[in-house]
Amino acid sequence: MKTNFNRITLNALRKEIKRNHLILIIAVTILLTAGGAVINLSSNDKAFNQALIDTSVLVTRLYKFSKNMNQEELTAYMDSVVNDLPDIDVISIVDKDNKRIYHAHHQLINTQFDGTHPDFQVTKEGNAPQLAKEGFLVENSTGPSGPQRRTYSAIYDEKGNYEGFLMIIKLRTSMMSVTLHTVLLFVIVTFAAILIELAISMTLSKKIKKQFMEFAEDLEGTKFLVDSMRANNHDFTNKLHVILGLIQIEEYEKAQNYIENISIIQRETISRVMNAIDNASFAALLIGKIARASECNVKFILNDELHFSSADIDIPSEALVTICGNLIDNALDSMNMKPVSKKADNTECTAQNELRFGVMTTKNSLLITVRDTGNGISDSIKDKVFENGFSTKGDGRGVGLYHTKLLIESLGGTISFESQEGAGTCFVVSIKNER
């Protein structure tokens, strides 16, 4: 039972480590991606400003070569400039009288510019225009085309006289499109990174689980080997006492026959288990339980059709050991708790309790039977046998059969029992699976 608790605790710990690992991976990925997105968006914002200023410088120079054109020629020329510059949405040219002499939206040409006239000589704080470089200002504003970011460029004649200004405009909708595209790209990268990390984590988890299972099986095998040695040591001590007694009463021939007999029985039992069971951990369990049964004065009988082949059914060694170990321990406990019966003359009945164990595998099928001659289970509590915490053995018990049933059902199997009060109980486990 203790080993079962340890395994459950270790398994829960492994799952907790896996869960925390996944949470850490996802959280770190999201934080790194969010940080990268913020940095990228900030860089994009600066890039927008710089691109507008660079474009403003270019268009201002182009305008100096076309300012002497008539209105129709200027409009056609500046339209071609707008079409050739994909990073801007609107160009507007305003003369010193605040009249629009060109606008990408032609209906605004020759209309009055009603916005704030830029002051190219000062730098203002807050959300007001900022002096980007001499003769250039950048601000966020709202115009006839909607929310926008503007770059103002002062226009001077050959003598340095102020003639007006030129506006290069990037609409907020266009900027948001770029921003959303950037955010979407980061989201896609984040999900891709998380999926890759999950795949790697699952692969590592499977490797860790495999190593954990191997460790648990080794630990289980070692535990039952220790139990077997302990029980054998106790049983061996009892047999030594018998031999010592026979020698002391000078029954040397009987002592010799006794030694030969127990050696033959021991060898035959181990040989039969090893030949019938091809799973080392399972075989070690049975040998240990046989020794413990002898220690408890219980005759452990192996069914004639005893057979277990790992090639027949896919079942973890630790599950097999847990299921059979719990059922055998419950049977031994039941027989140990059975009141000593007495004969008519009030002398104790010396009939030995028996535990019959059977296991049989066929293709994709496993059948386990554990029959004892213990107290049996009364009709009043038969429905509670598999309940968590229910036990007739006192407080702190009653989880073995509950967890055993859960384990069996997780493997696609069933567990049932038949019992007669005062005569004994037989548990039957049936598991079928597809490899």
Short mmCIF file of C-alpha atoms in Angstrom, two decimals:
data_model
loop_
_atom_site.label_atom_id
_atom_site.label_comp_id
_atom_site.label_asym_id
_atom_site.label_seq_id
_atom_site.Cartn_x
_atom_site.Cartn_y
_atom_site.Cartn_z
CA MET A 1 0.00 0.00 0.00
CA LYS A 2 2.80 2.40 0.91
CA THR A 3 4.50 1.82 -2.42
CA ASN A 4 1.24 2.57 -4.20
CA PHE A 5 0.99 5.88 -2.33
CA ASN A 6 4.61 6.67 -3.20
CA ARG A 7 3.98 5.99 -6.86
CA ILE A 8 0.87 8.15 -6.86
CA THR A 9 2.83 10.93 -5.17
CA LEU A 10 5.74 10.63 -7.60
CA ASN A 11 3.38 10.51 -10.57
CA ALA A 12 1.57 13.62 -9.30
CA LEU A 13 4.95 15.32 -8.86
CA ARG A 14 5.96 14.42 -12.42
CA LYS A 15 2.69 15.84 -13.75
CA GLU A 16 3.12 19.00 -11.64
CA ILE A 17 6.65 19.50 -13.00
CA LYS A 18 5.37 19.00 -16.55
CA ARG A 19 2.49 21.44 -16.01
CA ASN A 20 4.74 24.11 -14.47
CA HIS A 21 7.27 23.60 -17.26
CA LEU A 22 4.60 24.20 -19.92
CA ILE A 23 3.28 27.27 -18.08
CA LEU A 24 6.81 28.66 -17.81
CA ILE A 25 7.53 28.03 -21.50
CA ILE A 26 4.28 29.66 -22.64
CA ALA A 27 4.63 32.62 -20.25
CA VAL A 28 8.26 33.30 -21.26
CA THR A 29 7.37 33.01 -24.96
CA ILE A 30 4.43 35.41 -24.63
CA LEU A 31 6.45 37.92 -22.58
CA LEU A 32 9.38 37.83 -25.01
CA THR A 33 7.05 38.16 -27.98
CA ALA A 34 5.10 41.00 -26.33
CA GLY A 35 8.36 42.78 -25.53
CA GLY A 36 9.55 42.30 -29.10
CA ALA A 37 6.22 43.57 -30.43
CA VAL A 38 6.38 46.71 -28.28
CA ILE A 39 9.95 47.40 -29.38
CA ASN A 40 9.02 46.75 -32.99
CA LEU A 41 5.97 49.01 -32.82
CA SER A 42 8.05 51.75 -31.23
CA SER A 43 10.60 51.33 -34.01
CA ASN A 44 7.80 51.43 -36.56
CA ASP A 45 6.56 54.69 -35.07
CA LYS A 46 10.00 56.26 -35.38
CA ALA A 47 10.35 54.77 -38.85
CA PHE A 48 7.04 56.38 -39.86
CA ASN A 49 8.29 59.79 -38.74
CA GLN A 50 11.63 59.39 -40.46
CA ALA A 51 10.03 58.11 -43.66
CA LEU A 52 7.66 61.09 -43.70
CA ILE A 53 10.54 63.54 -43.19
CA ASP A 54 12.66 61.87 -45.91
CA THR A 55 9.71 61.86 -48.29
CA SER A 56 8.98 65.48 -47.42
CA VAL A 57 12.55 66.44 -48.30
CA LEU A 58 12.25 64.64 -51.64
CA VAL A 59 8.84 66.06 -52.58
CA THR A 60 9.93 69.60 -51.56
CA ARG A 61 12.84 69.36 -53.98
CA LEU A 62 10.58 67.99 -56.72
CA TYR A 63 8.12 70.82 -56.17
CA LYS A 64 10.84 73.43 -56.71
CA PHE A 65 11.21 72.10 -60.26
CA SER A 66 7.45 72.16 -60.92
CA LYS A 67 6.17 75.26 -59.08
CA ASN A 68 6.14 77.31 -62.23
CA MET A 69 3.75 74.86 -63.95
CA ASN A 70 0.14 75.82 -64.48
CA GLN A 71 -2.52 74.29 -62.24
CA GLU A 72 -3.36 71.39 -64.55
CA GLU A 73 0.27 70.44 -65.14
CA LEU A 74 1.13 70.75 -61.44
CA THR A 75 -1.82 68.55 -60.48
CA ALA A 76 -0.89 65.85 -63.00
CA TYR A 77 2.76 65.96 -61.96
CA MET A 78 2.08 65.77 -58.21
CA ASP A 79 -0.48 62.97 -58.78
CA SER A 80 2.28 60.92 -60.40
CA VAL A 81 4.53 61.64 -57.41
CA VAL A 82 1.83 60.41 -54.98
CA ASN A 83 1.32 57.24 -57.05
CA ASP A 84 5.05 56.54 -57.10
CA LEU A 85 5.45 56.91 -53.31
CA PRO A 86 3.59 53.98 -51.63
CA ASP A 87 4.59 55.07 -48.12
CA ILE A 88 2.39 58.19 -48.21
CA ASP A 89 -1.35 58.71 -48.71
CA VAL A 90 -1.77 62.45 -49.29
CA ILE A 91 0.33 65.39 -50.49
CA SER A 92 -0.97 68.88 -49.92
CA ILE A 93 0.71 72.14 -50.95
CA VAL A 94 -0.42 75.35 -49.26
CA ASP A 95 0.78 78.82 -50.30
CA LYS A 96 1.61 81.67 -47.92
CA ASP A 97 -2.02 82.82 -48.04
CA ASN A 98 -3.19 79.41 -46.73
CA LYS A 99 -4.67 78.44 -50.07
CA ARG A 100 -4.29 74.83 -51.23
CA ILE A 101 -2.62 74.94 -54.62
CA TYR A 102 -2.46 71.16 -54.70
CA HIS A 103 -4.14 68.30 -52.80
CA ALA A 104 -4.26 64.60 -53.60
CA HIS A 105 -8.04 64.92 -53.21
CA HIS A 106 -8.66 67.25 -56.11
CA GLN A 107 -11.89 68.69 -54.72
CA LEU A 108 -9.78 70.46 -52.07
CA ILE A 109 -7.55 72.27 -54.60
CA ASN A 110 -7.95 76.07 -54.42
CA THR A 111 -9.75 75.78 -51.06
CA GLN A 112 -8.63 77.51 -47.89
CA PHE A 113 -6.48 75.58 -45.45
CA ASP A 114 -8.31 76.02 -42.16
CA GLY A 115 -5.82 74.23 -39.96
CA THR A 116 -3.21 75.76 -37.70
CA HIS A 117 -0.48 77.44 -39.65
CA PRO A 118 2.80 75.75 -38.66
CA ASP A 119 5.49 77.81 -36.93
CA PHE A 120 8.80 76.51 -38.20
CA GLN A 121 10.87 78.57 -35.78
CA VAL A 122 9.91 77.00 -32.43
CA THR A 123 9.77 73.64 -30.74
CA LYS A 124 6.63 72.95 -28.71
CA GLU A 125 6.10 70.28 -26.01
CA GLY A 126 3.33 67.74 -25.48
CA ASN A 127 1.14 66.79 -28.42
CA ALA A 128 1.86 70.03 -30.30
CA PRO A 129 4.08 70.04 -33.42
CA GLN A 130 7.68 69.04 -32.81
CA LEU A 131 10.64 70.60 -34.65
CA ALA A 132 12.09 67.56 -36.44
CA LYS A 133 14.88 69.45 -38.20
CA GLU A 134 15.22 72.96 -39.55
CA GLY A 135 12.22 73.64 -41.79
CA PHE A 136 10.34 70.40 -40.92
CA LEU A 137 7.61 69.67 -38.37
CA VAL A 138 5.78 66.41 -37.50
CA GLU A 139 2.42 66.18 -35.73
CA ASN A 140 -0.63 63.99 -35.24
CA SER A 141 -3.78 65.74 -36.41
CA THR A 142 -7.17 65.32 -38.05
CA GLY A 143 -7.91 66.63 -41.52
CA PRO A 144 -10.51 66.21 -44.25
CA SER A 145 -9.18 62.70 -44.88
CA GLY A 146 -9.47 61.66 -41.22
CA PRO A 147 -6.94 61.07 -38.39
CA GLN A 148 -3.41 61.32 -39.75
CA ARG A 149 0.25 61.98 -39.13
CA ARG A 150 1.60 65.00 -40.96
CA THR A 151 5.02 66.30 -41.89
CA TYR A 152 5.19 70.02 -42.69
CA SER A 153 7.98 71.25 -44.94
CA ALA A 154 8.57 74.98 -45.41
CA ILE A 155 8.89 76.23 -49.01
CA TYR A 156 11.21 79.16 -49.77
CA ASP A 157 12.05 80.92 -53.01
CA GLU A 158 15.57 81.45 -54.34
CA LYS A 159 15.96 84.54 -52.14
CA GLY A 160 14.90 82.70 -49.00
CA ASN A 161 11.45 84.25 -48.84
CA TYR A 162 8.73 82.06 -47.32
CA GLU A 163 6.23 80.89 -49.99
CA GLY A 164 4.15 78.39 -48.02
CA PHE A 165 4.47 74.80 -46.92
CA LEU A 166 4.05 71.28 -48.16
CA MET A 167 2.32 68.52 -46.17
CA ILE A 168 3.10 64.83 -46.47
CA ILE A 169 0.31 62.83 -44.83
CA LYS A 170 0.09 59.22 -43.68
CA LEU A 171 -3.48 58.31 -42.69
CA ARG A 172 -3.99 56.60 -39.34
CA THR A 173 -5.88 53.81 -41.09
CA SER A 174 -2.79 53.02 -43.17
CA MET A 175 -0.56 53.19 -40.11
CA MET A 176 -2.94 50.93 -38.18
CA SER A 177 -2.87 48.48 -41.06
CA VAL A 178 0.92 48.26 -40.77
CA THR A 179 0.64 48.00 -36.97
CA LEU A 180 -1.98 45.25 -37.16
CA HIS A 181 0.12 43.42 -39.71
CA THR A 182 3.09 43.60 -37.33
CA VAL A 183 1.02 42.46 -34.33
CA LEU A 184 -0.51 39.63 -36.37
CA LEU A 185 2.95 38.53 -37.44
CA PHE A 186 4.11 38.44 -33.82
CA VAL A 187 0.96 36.54 -32.78
CA ILE A 188 1.57 33.94 -35.50
CA VAL A 189 5.22 33.65 -34.47
CA THR A 190 4.14 33.29 -30.83
CA PHE A 191 1.69 30.50 -31.58
CA ALA A 192 4.23 28.77 -33.82
CA ALA A 193 6.86 29.02 -31.09
CA ILE A 194 4.44 27.68 -28.47
CA LEU A 195 3.43 24.77 -30.73
CA ILE A 196 7.08 23.91 -31.36
CA GLU A 197 7.85 24.19 -27.65
CA LEU A 198 4.84 22.01 -26.80
CA ALA A 199 5.98 19.40 -29.30
CA ILE A 200 9.48 19.43 -27.83
CA SER A 201 8.03 19.38 -24.31
CA MET A 202 5.79 16.41 -25.13
CA THR A 203 8.76 14.54 -26.59
CA LEU A 204 10.86 15.26 -23.52
CA SER A 205 7.91 14.41 -21.28
CA LYS A 206 7.53 11.01 -22.94
CA LYS A 207 11.23 10.33 -22.44
CA ILE A 208 11.04 11.45 -18.82
CA LYS A 209 7.89 9.36 -18.30
CA LYS A 210 9.59 6.32 -19.79
CA GLN A 211 12.60 6.80 -17.54
CA PHE A 212 10.28 7.44 -14.59
CA MET A 213 8.36 4.23 -15.30
CA GLU A 214 11.58 2.26 -15.61
CA PHE A 215 12.76 3.73 -12.32
CA ALA A 216 9.40 2.96 -10.68
CA GLU A 217 9.50 -0.61 -11.97
CA ASP A 218 13.05 -1.06 -10.72
CA LEU A 219 12.01 0.43 -7.38
CA GLU A 220 8.95 -1.81 -7.26
CA GLY A 221 10.98 -4.88 -8.13
CA THR A 222 13.56 -3.96 -5.49
CA LYS A 223 10.84 -3.38 -2.90
CA PHE A 224 9.27 -6.76 -3.48
CA LEU A 225 12.68 -8.38 -3.58
CA VAL A 226 13.35 -6.88 -0.12
CA ASP A 227 9.93 -8.05 1.06
CA SER A 228 10.71 -11.49 -0.30
CA MET A 229 14.06 -11.59 1.47
CA ARG A 230 12.48 -10.41 4.73
CA ALA A 231 9.70 -13.00 4.55
CA ASN A 232 12.14 -15.71 3.51
CA ASN A 233 14.42 -14.77 6.38
CA HIS A 234 11.56 -15.11 8.87
CA ASP A 235 10.41 -18.37 7.29
CA PHE A 236 13.99 -19.64 7.20
CA THR A 237 14.38 -18.87 10.93
CA ASN A 238 11.28 -20.91 11.69
CA LYS A 239 12.61 -23.81 9.66
CA LEU A 240 15.96 -23.60 11.46
CA HIS A 241 14.12 -23.91 14.75
CA VAL A 242 12.46 -27.08 13.47
CA ILE A 243 15.78 -28.49 12.31
CA LEU A 244 17.45 -27.52 15.60
CA GLY A 245 14.69 -29.22 17.55
CA LEU A 246 14.97 -32.42 15.52
CA ILE A 247 18.73 -32.49 16.05
CA GLN A 248 18.37 -31.87 19.79
CA ILE A 249 16.06 -34.86 20.13
CA GLU A 250 18.51 -36.82 17.97
CA GLU A 251 16.06 -37.35 15.10
CA TYR A 252 18.85 -36.91 12.56
CA GLU A 253 17.20 -38.77 9.72
CA LYS A 254 13.99 -36.73 10.09
CA ALA A 255 16.04 -33.55 10.14
CA GLN A 256 17.76 -34.59 6.93
CA ASN A 257 14.45 -35.47 5.24
CA TYR A 258 12.95 -32.16 6.40
CA ILE A 259 15.85 -30.16 4.93
CA GLU A 260 15.65 -32.03 1.62
CA ASN A 261 11.89 -31.59 1.48
CA ILE A 262 11.84 -27.81 2.05
CA SER A 263 14.68 -27.34 -0.46
CA ILE A 264 12.75 -29.22 -3.10
CA ILE A 265 9.57 -27.23 -2.41
CA GLN A 266 11.45 -23.90 -2.54
CA ARG A 267 13.18 -24.76 -5.82
CA GLU A 268 9.98 -26.02 -7.40
CA THR A 269 8.02 -22.90 -6.40
CA ILE A 270 10.62 -20.48 -7.77
CA SER A 271 11.09 -22.56 -10.92
CA ARG A 272 7.35 -22.71 -11.59
CA VAL A 273 6.87 -18.97 -11.13
CA MET A 274 9.85 -18.08 -13.33
CA ASN A 275 8.72 -20.50 -16.07
CA ALA A 276 5.11 -19.29 -16.05
CA ILE A 277 5.74 -15.55 -15.67
CA ASP A 278 8.02 -13.75 -18.16
CA ASN A 279 7.88 -10.41 -16.30
CA ALA A 280 10.70 -10.09 -13.73
CA SER A 281 8.90 -7.57 -11.49
CA PHE A 282 5.71 -9.64 -11.49
CA ALA A 283 7.61 -12.85 -10.77
CA ALA A 284 9.49 -11.17 -7.90
CA LEU A 285 6.16 -10.02 -6.47
CA LEU A 286 4.68 -13.52 -6.49
CA ILE A 287 7.79 -15.09 -4.92
CA GLY A 288 7.75 -12.43 -2.19
CA LYS A 289 4.02 -12.90 -1.54
CA ILE A 290 4.40 -16.68 -1.39
CA ALA A 291 7.06 -16.24 1.28
CA ARG A 292 4.88 -13.77 3.19
CA ALA A 293 1.91 -16.13 3.01
CA SER A 294 4.05 -18.87 4.56
CA GLU A 295 5.04 -16.43 7.28
CA CYS A 296 1.31 -15.74 7.91
CA ASN A 297 0.55 -19.49 8.01
CA VAL A 298 -1.37 -19.23 4.74
CA LYS A 299 -1.05 -21.85 2.03
CA PHE A 300 -0.35 -20.00 -1.23
CA ILE A 301 -1.66 -22.09 -4.15
CA LEU A 302 -0.84 -21.24 -7.76
CA ASN A 303 -3.50 -22.31 -10.26
CA ASP A 304 -2.50 -25.04 -12.68
CA GLU A 305 -3.10 -22.80 -15.74
CA LEU A 306 -0.73 -20.09 -14.42
CA HIS A 307 0.64 -18.23 -17.47
CA PHE A 308 1.67 -14.64 -18.21
CA SER A 309 3.26 -13.54 -21.47
CA SER A 310 4.17 -9.92 -22.20
CA ALA A 311 3.68 -10.67 -25.89
CA ASP A 312 -0.03 -11.30 -25.28
CA ILE A 313 -1.01 -8.00 -23.69
CA ASP A 314 0.43 -4.52 -23.34
CA ILE A 315 0.29 -3.63 -19.65
CA PRO A 316 2.91 -1.70 -17.61
CA SER A 317 4.80 -3.79 -15.07
CA GLU A 318 4.06 -1.26 -12.33
CA ALA A 319 0.31 -1.54 -12.98
CA LEU A 320 0.48 -5.34 -12.90
CA VAL A 321 2.45 -5.31 -9.65
CA THR A 322 0.13 -2.74 -8.04
CA ILE A 323 -3.07 -4.61 -8.95
CA CYS A 324 -1.89 -8.09 -7.89
CA GLY A 325 0.03 -6.80 -4.85
CA ASN A 326 -3.03 -4.99 -3.46
CA LEU A 327 -5.40 -7.91 -4.06
CA ILE A 328 -3.02 -10.44 -2.47
CA ASP A 329 -2.35 -8.16 0.52
CA ASN A 330 -6.09 -7.69 1.06
CA ALA A 331 -6.60 -11.45 0.94
CA LEU A 332 -3.81 -12.09 3.48
CA ASP A 333 -5.15 -9.33 5.75
CA SER A 334 -8.64 -10.82 5.58
CA MET A 335 -7.36 -14.25 6.62
CA ASN A 336 -5.19 -12.81 9.39
CA MET A 337 -8.26 -11.06 10.82
CA LYS A 338 -10.42 -14.20 10.68
CA PRO A 339 -11.43 -15.39 14.16
CA VAL A 340 -9.93 -18.71 15.22
CA SER A 341 -12.60 -21.39 14.95
CA LYS A 342 -13.01 -23.98 17.68
CA LYS A 343 -14.10 -27.59 17.71
CA ALA A 344 -16.89 -29.05 19.81
CA ASP A 345 -14.41 -29.85 22.59
CA ASN A 346 -13.45 -26.15 22.68
CA THR A 347 -10.02 -26.78 21.15
CA GLU A 348 -8.77 -24.56 18.34
CA CYS A 349 -9.31 -25.73 14.76
CA THR A 350 -5.95 -25.94 13.05
CA ALA A 351 -7.25 -25.86 9.45
CA GLN A 352 -4.83 -23.75 7.38
CA ASN A 353 -6.10 -20.77 5.39
CA GLU A 354 -5.57 -20.91 1.64
CA LEU A 355 -4.95 -18.26 -0.99
CA ARG A 356 -5.41 -19.36 -4.58
CA PHE A 357 -3.85 -17.14 -7.21
CA GLY A 358 -4.31 -17.41 -10.94
CA VAL A 359 -3.21 -15.39 -13.93
CA MET A 360 -3.81 -16.20 -17.57
CA THR A 361 -3.05 -14.26 -20.75
CA THR A 362 -4.23 -14.81 -24.29
CA LYS A 363 -4.05 -12.53 -27.31
CA ASN A 364 -4.90 -8.99 -26.01
CA SER A 365 -6.50 -10.42 -22.88
CA LEU A 366 -5.56 -10.82 -19.20
CA LEU A 367 -7.46 -12.62 -16.43
CA ILE A 368 -6.41 -12.47 -12.76
CA THR A 369 -8.14 -14.34 -9.91
CA VAL A 370 -7.40 -14.05 -6.19
CA ARG A 371 -9.42 -16.36 -3.93
CA ASP A 372 -9.05 -16.50 -0.14
CA THR A 373 -10.62 -18.34 2.77
CA GLY A 374 -10.89 -15.23 4.92
CA ASN A 375 -13.80 -13.49 6.61
CA GLY A 376 -15.68 -12.80 3.39
CA ILE A 377 -17.68 -9.62 2.78
CA SER A 378 -21.11 -9.12 4.28
CA ASP A 379 -24.00 -8.16 2.03
CA SER A 380 -24.41 -4.86 3.87
CA ILE A 381 -21.05 -3.49 2.73
CA LYS A 382 -20.57 -5.11 -0.68
CA ASP A 383 -21.64 -1.90 -2.44
CA LYS A 384 -19.02 0.10 -0.51
CA VAL A 385 -15.96 -2.07 -1.15
CA PHE A 386 -14.57 0.16 -3.92
CA GLU A 387 -15.44 3.48 -2.29
CA ASN A 388 -12.56 5.84 -1.50
CA GLY A 389 -11.80 5.74 2.23
CA PHE A 390 -14.04 2.78 3.08
CA SER A 391 -12.36 0.08 5.17
CA THR A 392 -13.13 -2.43 7.88
CA LYS A 393 -9.50 -2.24 9.06
CA GLY A 394 -9.68 1.09 10.83
CA ASP A 395 -8.95 4.76 10.09
CA GLY A 396 -6.45 5.77 7.41
CA ARG A 397 -7.20 2.73 5.26
CA GLY A 398 -9.60 2.02 2.41
CA VAL A 399 -7.75 3.44 -0.59
CA GLY A 400 -6.14 0.26 -1.98
CA LEU A 401 -9.20 -1.23 -3.70
CA TYR A 402 -10.39 2.25 -4.73
CA HIS A 403 -7.13 3.06 -6.54
CA THR A 404 -6.83 -0.49 -7.83
CA LYS A 405 -10.25 -0.18 -9.48
CA LEU A 406 -9.33 3.20 -10.99
CA LEU A 407 -6.07 1.75 -12.33
CA ILE A 408 -7.83 -1.28 -13.83
CA GLU A 409 -10.48 0.89 -15.48
CA SER A 410 -7.79 3.23 -16.87
CA LEU A 411 -6.37 0.16 -18.62
CA GLY A 412 -9.77 -0.65 -20.11
CA GLY A 413 -10.49 -3.48 -17.67
CA THR A 414 -13.02 -4.46 -15.03
CA ILE A 415 -12.85 -5.84 -11.49
CA SER A 416 -15.57 -7.83 -9.73
CA PHE A 417 -15.86 -10.13 -6.76
CA GLU A 418 -17.93 -12.88 -5.21
CA SER A 419 -17.95 -13.35 -1.48
CA GLN A 420 -19.60 -15.43 1.20
CA GLU A 421 -19.43 -14.17 4.74
CA GLY A 422 -17.26 -16.46 6.87
CA ALA A 423 -16.13 -18.52 3.84
CA GLY A 424 -13.97 -16.20 1.76
CA THR A 425 -13.82 -13.92 -1.25
CA CYS A 426 -12.76 -14.21 -4.87
CA PHE A 427 -11.70 -11.13 -6.87
CA VAL A 428 -11.63 -11.34 -10.67
CA VAL A 429 -9.80 -8.83 -12.88
CA SER A 430 -10.32 -8.83 -16.65
CA ILE A 431 -8.36 -6.56 -18.99
CA LYS A 432 -8.56 -6.49 -22.75
CA ASN A 433 -6.74 -4.12 -25.06
CA GLU A 434 -5.53 -3.66 -28.60
CA ARG A 435 -1.78 -3.38 -29.00
#
